[in-house]
CSV table of C-alpha atoms and ligand atoms in Angstrom, one decimal:
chain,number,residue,atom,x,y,z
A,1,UNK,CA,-174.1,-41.1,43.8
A,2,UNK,CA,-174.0,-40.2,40.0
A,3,UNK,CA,-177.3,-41.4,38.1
A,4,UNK,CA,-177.1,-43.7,35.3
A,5,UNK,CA,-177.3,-42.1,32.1
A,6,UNK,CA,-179.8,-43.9,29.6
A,7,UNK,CA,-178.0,-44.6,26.1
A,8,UNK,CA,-180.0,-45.6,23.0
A,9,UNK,CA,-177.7,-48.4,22.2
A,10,UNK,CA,-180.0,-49.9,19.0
A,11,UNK,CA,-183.1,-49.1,16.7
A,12,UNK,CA,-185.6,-51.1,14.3
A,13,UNK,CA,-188.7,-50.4,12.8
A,14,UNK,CA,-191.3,-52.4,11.3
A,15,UNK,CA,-193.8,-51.8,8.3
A,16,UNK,CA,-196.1,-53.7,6.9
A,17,UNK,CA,-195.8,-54.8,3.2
A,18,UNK,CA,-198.9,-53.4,1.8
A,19,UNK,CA,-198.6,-49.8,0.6
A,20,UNK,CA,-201.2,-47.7,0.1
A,21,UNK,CA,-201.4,-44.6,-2.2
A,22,UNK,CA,-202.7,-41.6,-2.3
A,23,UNK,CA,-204.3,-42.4,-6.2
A,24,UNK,CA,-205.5,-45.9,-4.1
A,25,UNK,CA,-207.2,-43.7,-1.9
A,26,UNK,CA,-208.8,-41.5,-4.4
A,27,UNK,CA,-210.4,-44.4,-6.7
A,28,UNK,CA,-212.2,-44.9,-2.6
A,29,UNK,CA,-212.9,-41.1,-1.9
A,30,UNK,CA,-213.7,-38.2,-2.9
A,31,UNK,CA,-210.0,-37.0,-2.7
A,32,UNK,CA,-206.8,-36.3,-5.1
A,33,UNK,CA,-202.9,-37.1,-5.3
A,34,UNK,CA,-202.3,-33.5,-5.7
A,35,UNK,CA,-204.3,-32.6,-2.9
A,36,UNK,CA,-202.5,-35.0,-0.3
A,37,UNK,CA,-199.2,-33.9,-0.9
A,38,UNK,CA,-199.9,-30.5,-1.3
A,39,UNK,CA,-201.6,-30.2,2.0
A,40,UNK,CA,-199.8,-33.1,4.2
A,41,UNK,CA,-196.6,-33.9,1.6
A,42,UNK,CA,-197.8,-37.6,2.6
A,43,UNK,CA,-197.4,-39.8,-0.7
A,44,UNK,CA,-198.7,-43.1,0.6
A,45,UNK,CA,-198.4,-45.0,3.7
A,46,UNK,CA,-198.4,-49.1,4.7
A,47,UNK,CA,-201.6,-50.9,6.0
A,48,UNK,CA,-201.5,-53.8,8.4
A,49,UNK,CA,-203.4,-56.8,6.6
A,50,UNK,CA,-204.7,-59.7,8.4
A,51,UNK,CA,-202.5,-61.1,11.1
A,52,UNK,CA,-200.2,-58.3,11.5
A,53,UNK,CA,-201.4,-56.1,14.3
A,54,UNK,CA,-199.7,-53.5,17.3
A,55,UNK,CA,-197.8,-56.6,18.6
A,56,UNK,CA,-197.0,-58.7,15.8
A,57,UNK,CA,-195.2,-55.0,14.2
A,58,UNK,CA,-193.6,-54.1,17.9
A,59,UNK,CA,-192.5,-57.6,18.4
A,60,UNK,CA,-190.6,-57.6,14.4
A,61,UNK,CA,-189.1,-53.8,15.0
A,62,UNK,CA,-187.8,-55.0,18.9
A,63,UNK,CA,-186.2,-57.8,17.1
A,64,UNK,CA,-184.0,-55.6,14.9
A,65,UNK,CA,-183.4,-53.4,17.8
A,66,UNK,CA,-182.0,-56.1,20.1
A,67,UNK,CA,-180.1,-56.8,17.4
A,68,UNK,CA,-178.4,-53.5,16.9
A,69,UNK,CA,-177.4,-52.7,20.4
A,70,UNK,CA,-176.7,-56.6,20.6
A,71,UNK,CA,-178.5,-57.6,23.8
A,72,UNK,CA,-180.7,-60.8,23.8
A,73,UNK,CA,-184.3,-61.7,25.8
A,74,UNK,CA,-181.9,-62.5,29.2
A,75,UNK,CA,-181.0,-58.7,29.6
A,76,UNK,CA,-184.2,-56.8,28.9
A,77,UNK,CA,-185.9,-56.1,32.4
A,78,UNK,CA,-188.4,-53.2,31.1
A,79,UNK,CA,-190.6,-53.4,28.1
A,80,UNK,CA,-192.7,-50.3,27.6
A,81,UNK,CA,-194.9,-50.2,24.6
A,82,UNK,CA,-196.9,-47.0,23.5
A,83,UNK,CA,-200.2,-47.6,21.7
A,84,UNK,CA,-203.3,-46.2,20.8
A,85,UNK,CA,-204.4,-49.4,19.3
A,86,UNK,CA,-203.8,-52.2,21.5
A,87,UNK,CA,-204.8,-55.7,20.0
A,88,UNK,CA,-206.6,-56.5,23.1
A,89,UNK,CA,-208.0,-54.5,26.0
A,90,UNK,CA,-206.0,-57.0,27.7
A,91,UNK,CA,-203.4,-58.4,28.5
A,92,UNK,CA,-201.5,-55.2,27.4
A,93,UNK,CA,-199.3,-55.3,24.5
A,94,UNK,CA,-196.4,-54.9,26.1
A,95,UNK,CA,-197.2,-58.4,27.7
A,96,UNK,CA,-197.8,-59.9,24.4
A,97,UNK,CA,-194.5,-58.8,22.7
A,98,UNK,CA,-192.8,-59.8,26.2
A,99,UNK,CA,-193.8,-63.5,25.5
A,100,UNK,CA,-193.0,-63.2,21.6
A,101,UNK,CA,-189.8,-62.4,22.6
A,102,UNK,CA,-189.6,-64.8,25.5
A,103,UNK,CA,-188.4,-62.3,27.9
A,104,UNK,CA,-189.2,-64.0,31.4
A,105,UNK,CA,-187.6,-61.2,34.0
A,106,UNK,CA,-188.7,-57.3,34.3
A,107,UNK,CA,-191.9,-55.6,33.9
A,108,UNK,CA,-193.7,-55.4,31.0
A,109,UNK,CA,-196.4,-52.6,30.5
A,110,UNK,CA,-198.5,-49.8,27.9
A,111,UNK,CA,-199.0,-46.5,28.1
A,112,UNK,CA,-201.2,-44.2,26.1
A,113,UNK,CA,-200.5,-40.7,25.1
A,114,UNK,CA,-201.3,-41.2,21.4
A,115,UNK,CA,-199.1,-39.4,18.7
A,116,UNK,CA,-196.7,-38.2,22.0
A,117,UNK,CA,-196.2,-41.8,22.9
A,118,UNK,CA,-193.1,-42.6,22.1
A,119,UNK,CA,-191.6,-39.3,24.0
A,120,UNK,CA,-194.1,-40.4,26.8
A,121,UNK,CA,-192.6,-44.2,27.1
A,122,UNK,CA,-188.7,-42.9,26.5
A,123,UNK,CA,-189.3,-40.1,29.7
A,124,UNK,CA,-190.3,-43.3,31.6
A,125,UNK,CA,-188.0,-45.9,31.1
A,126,UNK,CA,-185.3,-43.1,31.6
A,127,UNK,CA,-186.6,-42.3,34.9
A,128,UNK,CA,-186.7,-46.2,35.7
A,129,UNK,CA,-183.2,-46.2,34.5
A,130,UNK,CA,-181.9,-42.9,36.4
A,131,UNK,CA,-183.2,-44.4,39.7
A,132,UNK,CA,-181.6,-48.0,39.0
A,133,UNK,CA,-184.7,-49.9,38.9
A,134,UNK,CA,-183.8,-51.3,35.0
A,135,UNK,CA,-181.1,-51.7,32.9
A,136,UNK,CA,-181.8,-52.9,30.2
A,137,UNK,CA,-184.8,-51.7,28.4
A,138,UNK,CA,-187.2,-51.7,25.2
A,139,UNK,CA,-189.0,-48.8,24.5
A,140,UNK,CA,-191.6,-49.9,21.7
A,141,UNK,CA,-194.2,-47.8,19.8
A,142,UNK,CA,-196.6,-49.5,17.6
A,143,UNK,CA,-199.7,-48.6,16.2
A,144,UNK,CA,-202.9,-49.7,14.0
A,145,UNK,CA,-204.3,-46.5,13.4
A,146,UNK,CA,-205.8,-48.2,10.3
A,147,UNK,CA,-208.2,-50.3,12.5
A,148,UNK,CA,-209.8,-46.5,14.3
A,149,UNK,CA,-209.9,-45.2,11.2
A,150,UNK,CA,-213.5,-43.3,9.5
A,151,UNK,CA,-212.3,-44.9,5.5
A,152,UNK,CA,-215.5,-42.9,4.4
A,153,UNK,CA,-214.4,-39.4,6.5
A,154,UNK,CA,-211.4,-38.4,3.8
A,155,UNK,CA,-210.5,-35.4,6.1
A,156,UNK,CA,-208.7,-38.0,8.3
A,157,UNK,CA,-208.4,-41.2,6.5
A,158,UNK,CA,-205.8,-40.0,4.3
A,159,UNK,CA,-203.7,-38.9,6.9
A,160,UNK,CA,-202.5,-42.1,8.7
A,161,UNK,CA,-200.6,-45.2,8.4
A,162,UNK,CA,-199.6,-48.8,10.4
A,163,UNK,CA,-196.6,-49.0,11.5
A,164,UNK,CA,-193.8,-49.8,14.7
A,165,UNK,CA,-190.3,-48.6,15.7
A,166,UNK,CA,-188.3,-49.8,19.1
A,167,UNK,CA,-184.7,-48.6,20.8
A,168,UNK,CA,-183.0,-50.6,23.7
A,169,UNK,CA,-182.3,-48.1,26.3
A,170,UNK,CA,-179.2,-49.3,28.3
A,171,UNK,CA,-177.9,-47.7,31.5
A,172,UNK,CA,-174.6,-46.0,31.4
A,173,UNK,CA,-172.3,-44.0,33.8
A,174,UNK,CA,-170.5,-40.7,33.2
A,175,UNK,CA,-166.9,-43.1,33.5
A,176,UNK,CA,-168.2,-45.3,30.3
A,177,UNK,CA,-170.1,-43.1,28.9
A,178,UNK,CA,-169.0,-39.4,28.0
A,179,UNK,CA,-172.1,-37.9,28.3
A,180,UNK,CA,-173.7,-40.1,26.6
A,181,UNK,CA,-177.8,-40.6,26.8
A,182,UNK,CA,-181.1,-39.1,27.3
A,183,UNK,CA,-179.9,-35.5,29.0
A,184,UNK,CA,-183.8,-35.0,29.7
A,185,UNK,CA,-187.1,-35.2,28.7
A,186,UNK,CA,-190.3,-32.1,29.5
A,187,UNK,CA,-193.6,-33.6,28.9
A,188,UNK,CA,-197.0,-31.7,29.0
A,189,UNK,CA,-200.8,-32.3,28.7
A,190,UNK,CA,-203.6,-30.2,28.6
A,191,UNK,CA,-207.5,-32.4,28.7
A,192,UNK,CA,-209.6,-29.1,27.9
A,193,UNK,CA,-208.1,-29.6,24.4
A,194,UNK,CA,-209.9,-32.9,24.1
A,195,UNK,CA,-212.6,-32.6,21.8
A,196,UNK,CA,-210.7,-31.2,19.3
A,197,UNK,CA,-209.0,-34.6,18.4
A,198,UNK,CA,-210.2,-38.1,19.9
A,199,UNK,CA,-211.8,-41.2,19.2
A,200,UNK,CA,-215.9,-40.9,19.4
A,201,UNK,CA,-216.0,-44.3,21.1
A,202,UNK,CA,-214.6,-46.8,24.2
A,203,UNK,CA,-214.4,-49.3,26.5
A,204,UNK,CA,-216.6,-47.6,29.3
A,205,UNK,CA,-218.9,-45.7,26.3
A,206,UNK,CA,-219.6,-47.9,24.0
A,207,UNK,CA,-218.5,-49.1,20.5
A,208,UNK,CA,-214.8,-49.0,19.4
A,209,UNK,CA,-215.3,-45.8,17.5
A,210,UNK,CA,-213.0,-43.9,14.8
A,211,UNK,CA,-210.7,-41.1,15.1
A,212,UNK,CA,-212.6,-37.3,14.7
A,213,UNK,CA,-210.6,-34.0,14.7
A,214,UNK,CA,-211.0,-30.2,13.7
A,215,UNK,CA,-207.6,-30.1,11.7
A,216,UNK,CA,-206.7,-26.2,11.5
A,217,UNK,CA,-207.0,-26.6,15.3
A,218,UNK,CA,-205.0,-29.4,15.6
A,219,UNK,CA,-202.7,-27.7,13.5
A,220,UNK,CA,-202.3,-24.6,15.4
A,221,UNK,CA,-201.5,-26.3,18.8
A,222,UNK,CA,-199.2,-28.5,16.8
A,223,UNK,CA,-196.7,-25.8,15.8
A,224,UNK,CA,-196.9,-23.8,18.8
A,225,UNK,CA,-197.2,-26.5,21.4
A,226,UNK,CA,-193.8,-28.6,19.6
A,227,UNK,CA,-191.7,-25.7,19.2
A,228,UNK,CA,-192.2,-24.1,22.8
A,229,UNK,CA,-191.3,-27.4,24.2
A,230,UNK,CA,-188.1,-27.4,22.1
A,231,UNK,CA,-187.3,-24.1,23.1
A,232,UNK,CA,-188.1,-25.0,26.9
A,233,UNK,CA,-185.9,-28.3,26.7
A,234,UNK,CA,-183.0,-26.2,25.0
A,235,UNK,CA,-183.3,-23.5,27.4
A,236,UNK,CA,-183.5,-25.6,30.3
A,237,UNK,CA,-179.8,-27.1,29.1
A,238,UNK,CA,-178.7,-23.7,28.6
A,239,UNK,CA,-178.1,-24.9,24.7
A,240,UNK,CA,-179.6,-23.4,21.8
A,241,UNK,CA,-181.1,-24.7,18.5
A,242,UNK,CA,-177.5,-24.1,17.3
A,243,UNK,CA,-176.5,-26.9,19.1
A,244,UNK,CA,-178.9,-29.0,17.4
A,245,UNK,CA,-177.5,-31.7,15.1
A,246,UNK,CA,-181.1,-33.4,13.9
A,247,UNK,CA,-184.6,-32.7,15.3
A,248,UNK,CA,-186.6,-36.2,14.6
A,249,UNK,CA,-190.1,-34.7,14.8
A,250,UNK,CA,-193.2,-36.9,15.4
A,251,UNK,CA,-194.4,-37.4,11.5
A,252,UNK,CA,-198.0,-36.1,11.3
A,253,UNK,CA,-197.6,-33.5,8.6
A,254,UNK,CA,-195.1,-31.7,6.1
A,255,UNK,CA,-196.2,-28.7,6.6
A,256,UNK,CA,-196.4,-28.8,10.4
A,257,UNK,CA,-193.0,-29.8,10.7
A,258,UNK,CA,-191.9,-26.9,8.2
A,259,UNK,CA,-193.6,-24.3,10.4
A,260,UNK,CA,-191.8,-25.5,13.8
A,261,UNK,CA,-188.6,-26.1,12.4
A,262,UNK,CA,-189.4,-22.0,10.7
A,263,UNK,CA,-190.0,-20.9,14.0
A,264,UNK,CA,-187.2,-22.7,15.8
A,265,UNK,CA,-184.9,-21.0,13.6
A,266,UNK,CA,-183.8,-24.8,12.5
A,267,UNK,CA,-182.6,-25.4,9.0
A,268,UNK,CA,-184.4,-28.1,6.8
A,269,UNK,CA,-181.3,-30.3,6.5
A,270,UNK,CA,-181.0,-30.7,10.1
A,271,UNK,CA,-184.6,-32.3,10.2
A,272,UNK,CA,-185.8,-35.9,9.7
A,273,UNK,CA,-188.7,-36.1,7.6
A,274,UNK,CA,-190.5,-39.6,6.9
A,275,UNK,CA,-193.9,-38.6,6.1
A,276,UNK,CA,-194.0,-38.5,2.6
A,277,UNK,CA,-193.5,-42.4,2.9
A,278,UNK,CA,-195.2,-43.6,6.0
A,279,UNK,CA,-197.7,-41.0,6.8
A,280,UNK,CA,-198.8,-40.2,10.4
A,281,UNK,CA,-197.9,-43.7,12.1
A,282,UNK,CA,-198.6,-42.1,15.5
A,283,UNK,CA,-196.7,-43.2,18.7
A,284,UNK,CA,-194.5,-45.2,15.7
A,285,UNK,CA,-193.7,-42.3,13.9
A,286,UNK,CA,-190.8,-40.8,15.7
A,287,UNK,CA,-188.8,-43.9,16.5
A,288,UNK,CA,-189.4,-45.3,12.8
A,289,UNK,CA,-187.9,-41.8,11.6
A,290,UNK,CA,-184.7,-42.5,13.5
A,291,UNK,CA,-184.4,-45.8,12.7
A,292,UNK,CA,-184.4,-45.0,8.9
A,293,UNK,CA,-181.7,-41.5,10.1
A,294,UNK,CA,-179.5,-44.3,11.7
A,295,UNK,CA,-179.5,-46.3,8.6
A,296,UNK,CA,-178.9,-43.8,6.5
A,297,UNK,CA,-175.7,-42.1,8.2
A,298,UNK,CA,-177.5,-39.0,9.5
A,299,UNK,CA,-176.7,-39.6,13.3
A,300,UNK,CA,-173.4,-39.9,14.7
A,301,UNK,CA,-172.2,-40.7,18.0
A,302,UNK,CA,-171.8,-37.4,20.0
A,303,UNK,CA,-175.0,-35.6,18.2
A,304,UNK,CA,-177.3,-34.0,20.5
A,305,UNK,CA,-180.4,-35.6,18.6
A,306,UNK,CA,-183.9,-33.4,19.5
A,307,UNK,CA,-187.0,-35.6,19.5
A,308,UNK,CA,-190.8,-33.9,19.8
A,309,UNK,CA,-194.2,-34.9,19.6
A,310,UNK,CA,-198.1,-33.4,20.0
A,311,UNK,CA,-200.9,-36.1,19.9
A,312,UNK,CA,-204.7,-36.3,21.2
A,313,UNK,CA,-205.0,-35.4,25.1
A,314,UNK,CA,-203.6,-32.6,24.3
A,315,UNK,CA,-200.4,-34.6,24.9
A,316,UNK,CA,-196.9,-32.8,23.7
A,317,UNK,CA,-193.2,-33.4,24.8
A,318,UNK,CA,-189.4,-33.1,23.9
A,319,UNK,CA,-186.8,-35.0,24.3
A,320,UNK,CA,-182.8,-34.3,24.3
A,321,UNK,CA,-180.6,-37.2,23.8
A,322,UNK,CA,-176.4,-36.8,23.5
A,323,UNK,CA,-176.1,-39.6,21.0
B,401,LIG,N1,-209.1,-34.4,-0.2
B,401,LIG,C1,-209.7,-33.4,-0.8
B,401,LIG,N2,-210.3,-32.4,-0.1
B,401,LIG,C2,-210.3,-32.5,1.3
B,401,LIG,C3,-209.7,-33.6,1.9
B,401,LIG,C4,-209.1,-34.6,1.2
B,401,LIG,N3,-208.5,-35.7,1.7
B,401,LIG,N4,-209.8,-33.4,3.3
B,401,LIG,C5,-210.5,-32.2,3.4
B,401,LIG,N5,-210.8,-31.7,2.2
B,401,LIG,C6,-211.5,-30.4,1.9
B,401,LIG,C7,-212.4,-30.0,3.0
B,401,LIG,O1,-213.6,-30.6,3.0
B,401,LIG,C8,-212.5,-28.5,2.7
B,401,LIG,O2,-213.4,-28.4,1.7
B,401,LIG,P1,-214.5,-27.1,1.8
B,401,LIG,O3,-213.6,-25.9,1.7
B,401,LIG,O4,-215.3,-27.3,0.5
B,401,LIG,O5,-215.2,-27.3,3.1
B,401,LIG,C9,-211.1,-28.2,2.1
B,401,LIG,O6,-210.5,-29.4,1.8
B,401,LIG,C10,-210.2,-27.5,3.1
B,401,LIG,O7,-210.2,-28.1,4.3
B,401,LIG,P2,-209.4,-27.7,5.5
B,401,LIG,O8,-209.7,-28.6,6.7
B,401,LIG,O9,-209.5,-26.2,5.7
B,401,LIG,O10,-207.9,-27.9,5.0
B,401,LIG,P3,-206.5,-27.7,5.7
B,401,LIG,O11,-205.7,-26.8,4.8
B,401,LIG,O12,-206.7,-27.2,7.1
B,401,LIG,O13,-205.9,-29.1,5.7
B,401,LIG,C11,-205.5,-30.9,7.2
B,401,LIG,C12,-206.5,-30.2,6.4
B,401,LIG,C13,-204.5,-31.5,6.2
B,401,LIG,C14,-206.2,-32.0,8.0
B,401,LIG,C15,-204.8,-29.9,8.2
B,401,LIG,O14,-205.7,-29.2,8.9
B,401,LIG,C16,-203.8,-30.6,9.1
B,401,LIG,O15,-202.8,-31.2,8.7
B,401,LIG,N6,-204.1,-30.6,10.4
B,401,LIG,C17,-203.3,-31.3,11.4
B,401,LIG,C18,-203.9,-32.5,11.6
B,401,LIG,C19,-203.0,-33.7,11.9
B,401,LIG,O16,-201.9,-33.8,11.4
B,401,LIG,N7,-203.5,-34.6,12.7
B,401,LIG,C20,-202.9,-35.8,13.0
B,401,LIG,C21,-203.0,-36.1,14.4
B,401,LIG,S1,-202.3,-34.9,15.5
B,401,LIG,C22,-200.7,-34.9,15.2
B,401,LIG,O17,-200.2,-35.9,14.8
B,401,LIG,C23,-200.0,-33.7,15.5
C-alpha cells in the first residue's frame, strides 16, 4: 500500500496590532536603532496586549488557514500546536483553540521544541498522516515570547516578538496528487547544549522565569546545525540546493540566515526573510514567513519549498515539502 502524502492545502498567520520599535525600545534601554538592525536586521516586532495570548493568536491564524485550503471544524481530526508559552499549564493549548474552533472529533495536543517547533509539529502530523491515523489536520505555532521575556536584559529583549502562523495538512495519494506534499522531514536534538539558551525558571523549579542565552554560542550552532540539516535532507533525496525553489528559514536573525544560506551555496532571492518586521516569533516564525511568501506570489505549486529551524534544547530540523 502507497502512503498518503501530506499536502499543505492552506496558510494564515496572526499578529497582534501593537508594534514595537526598535527607537521604542531604546527610550526603555540602554540600546540603539542602529545597533538592532545592524546586528539582527530586526526593525520592530508586534506585542500581544491584554487578552490576546498563544491561543487567542493560533485560534485567529487557524481561522485564515481553514479558510485557504477551504475545509471547515467537521474535517479537522488533528490539531497540533507548538508553544513555548502556553496560556495555561493546562489544558494544553491545542485544547483551547480546539474548542474556539468547535472542532468536536480528533485529537488535540502541544508539543515543545521552542524556535524548532513548528518543523517539530509538521514531522508529526505527517507521520499521523503517512500511517492513516488523520486526515485532516492543523499544524499551529503560536507564541508569547513577550510574557518570558527579561525587558531590563537588552541582550535578549530586543530580539523577540508575539506572534502565530497555522497550515491545514491534508492527506493525498500519488493518483491525486503528483507528488505533491511533505517528501520528509530529519529532526535532531542535542540536551548538553542546554544551558546555553533556556528559561532560568519552571513548573517543577520554581517561578515562571525569563529567557537567558550566550548569543555568539547560539549563533554558532545556529548556522552550522541549520545548514547541515539542509544538506542532510537534500542529500538524503538525492537533490541538491539547486533544486531549491525557496528555503523559509526559522526567523531568529538576519545575519544567521545570511551565513546558512552563504554556506548552502543558496542565493538571497531564493530565501524568505521576515525578520526585519516580526522579529524572532519562535515556533511562529516559520509558518508566518510562508504565509506572507504565499500571499505575496513567491510559492507556486510544484516548488520544492525547504523549511529549517534551531531553537533551545538544542532542538534543530528540516523539512522538504513538493508544493
Ligand atoms: N543594544 C546595544 N548593545 C548591546 C545590545 C543591545 N540590544 N545587546 C548586547 N549589546 C552589547 C553587549 O553588551 C556587548 O557589549 P560589550 O562589548 O561592552 O560587552 C556588545 O553589544 C557585543 O555583544 P555581543 O553579544 O558580542 O554581540 P553579537 O555581535 O554577538 O550580537 C546577538 C549579539 C545579536 C544576540 C547575536 O549573538 C545573535 O544574534 N545570537 C543569536 C541569538 C539568537 O538569535 N537567539 C534567538 C533564539 S535561538 C534561535 O532562534 C536560532
Amino acid at each position: 500500500m502507497i502512503s498518503p502524502r501530506s499536502i499543505i492545502a492552506g496558510c494564515g498567520s496572526f499578529l497582534p496590532g501593537k508594534i514595537v520599535t526598535n527607537d521604542d525600545l531604546a527610550k526603555q534601554i540602554d540600546t540603539s536603532d542602529s545597533w538592532i538592525k545592524e546586528r539582527t536586521g530586526i526593525h520592530q516586532r508586534h506585542i500581544a496586549v491584554e487578552g490576546e495570548t498563544s491561543a487567542t493568536m493560533g485560534t485567529q491564524a487557524a481561522l485564515k488557514a481553514m479558510e485557504a485550503a477551504k475545509v471547515t471544524a467537521s474535517d479537522i481530526d488533528l490539531i497540533i500546536v507548538a508553544t513555548t508559552t502556553p496560556d495555561q499549564i493546562f489544558p494544553s493549548t491545542a485544547t483551547r483553540i480546539q474548542s474556539a474552533l468547535k472542532v468536536k472529533q480528533g485529537a488535540a495536543f502541544d508539543i515543545q521544541a521552542v524556535c524548532s517547533g513548528f518543523v517539530y509539529a509538521l514531522a508529526v502530523a505527517d507521520n499521523f498522516i503517512k500511517c492513516g491515523q488523520s486526515k485532516t489536520a492543523l499544524v499551529i505555532g503560536s507564541d508569547t515570547m513577550s510574557r518570558i521575556l527579561d525587558w531590563q536584559d537588552r541582550a535578549t529583549c530586543v530580539l523577540f516578538g508575539d506572534g502565530a502562523g497555522a497550515v491545514v495538512v491534508r492527506a493525498s495519494n500519488t493518483e491525486n496528487g503528483n507528488g505533491r506534499g511533505v517528501i520528509s522531514t530529519h529532526l535532531y536534538s542535542d540536551g548538553d547544549f542546554g544551558d546555553i539558551l533556556y528559561v532560568d525558571g519552571g513548573v517543577s523549579t520554581g517561578a515562571i522565569g525569563k529567557i537567558r542565552m550566550a548569543g555568539s554560542e547560539v549563533f554558532r550552532h545556529a548556522v552550522q546545525k541549520m545548514s547541515n540539516s539542509v544538506q542532510q535532507a537534500l542529500d538524503g533525496n538525492e537533490l541538491t540546493v539547486d533544486d531549491i525553489d525557496i528555503l523559509i528559514p526559522h526567523q531568529a536573525n538576519v545575519r544567521i540566515l545570511d551565513a546558512v544560506a552563504k554556506k548552502l551555496g543558496i542565493p538571497q532571492e531564493k530565501v524568505m526573510i521576515t525578520v526585519a518586521d516580526h522579529a524572532n516569533t519562535s515556533a511562529a516564525s516559520i509558518p508566518l514567513a510562508m504565509d506572507v511568501a504565499v500571499r505575496e506570489g513567491r510559492i507556486k505549486e510544484g516548488d520544492l519549498v525547504v523549511i529549517e529551524a534551531l531553537g533551545g534544547g538544542l532542538t534543530w530540523g528540516t523539512a522538504l515539502i513538493r508544493w
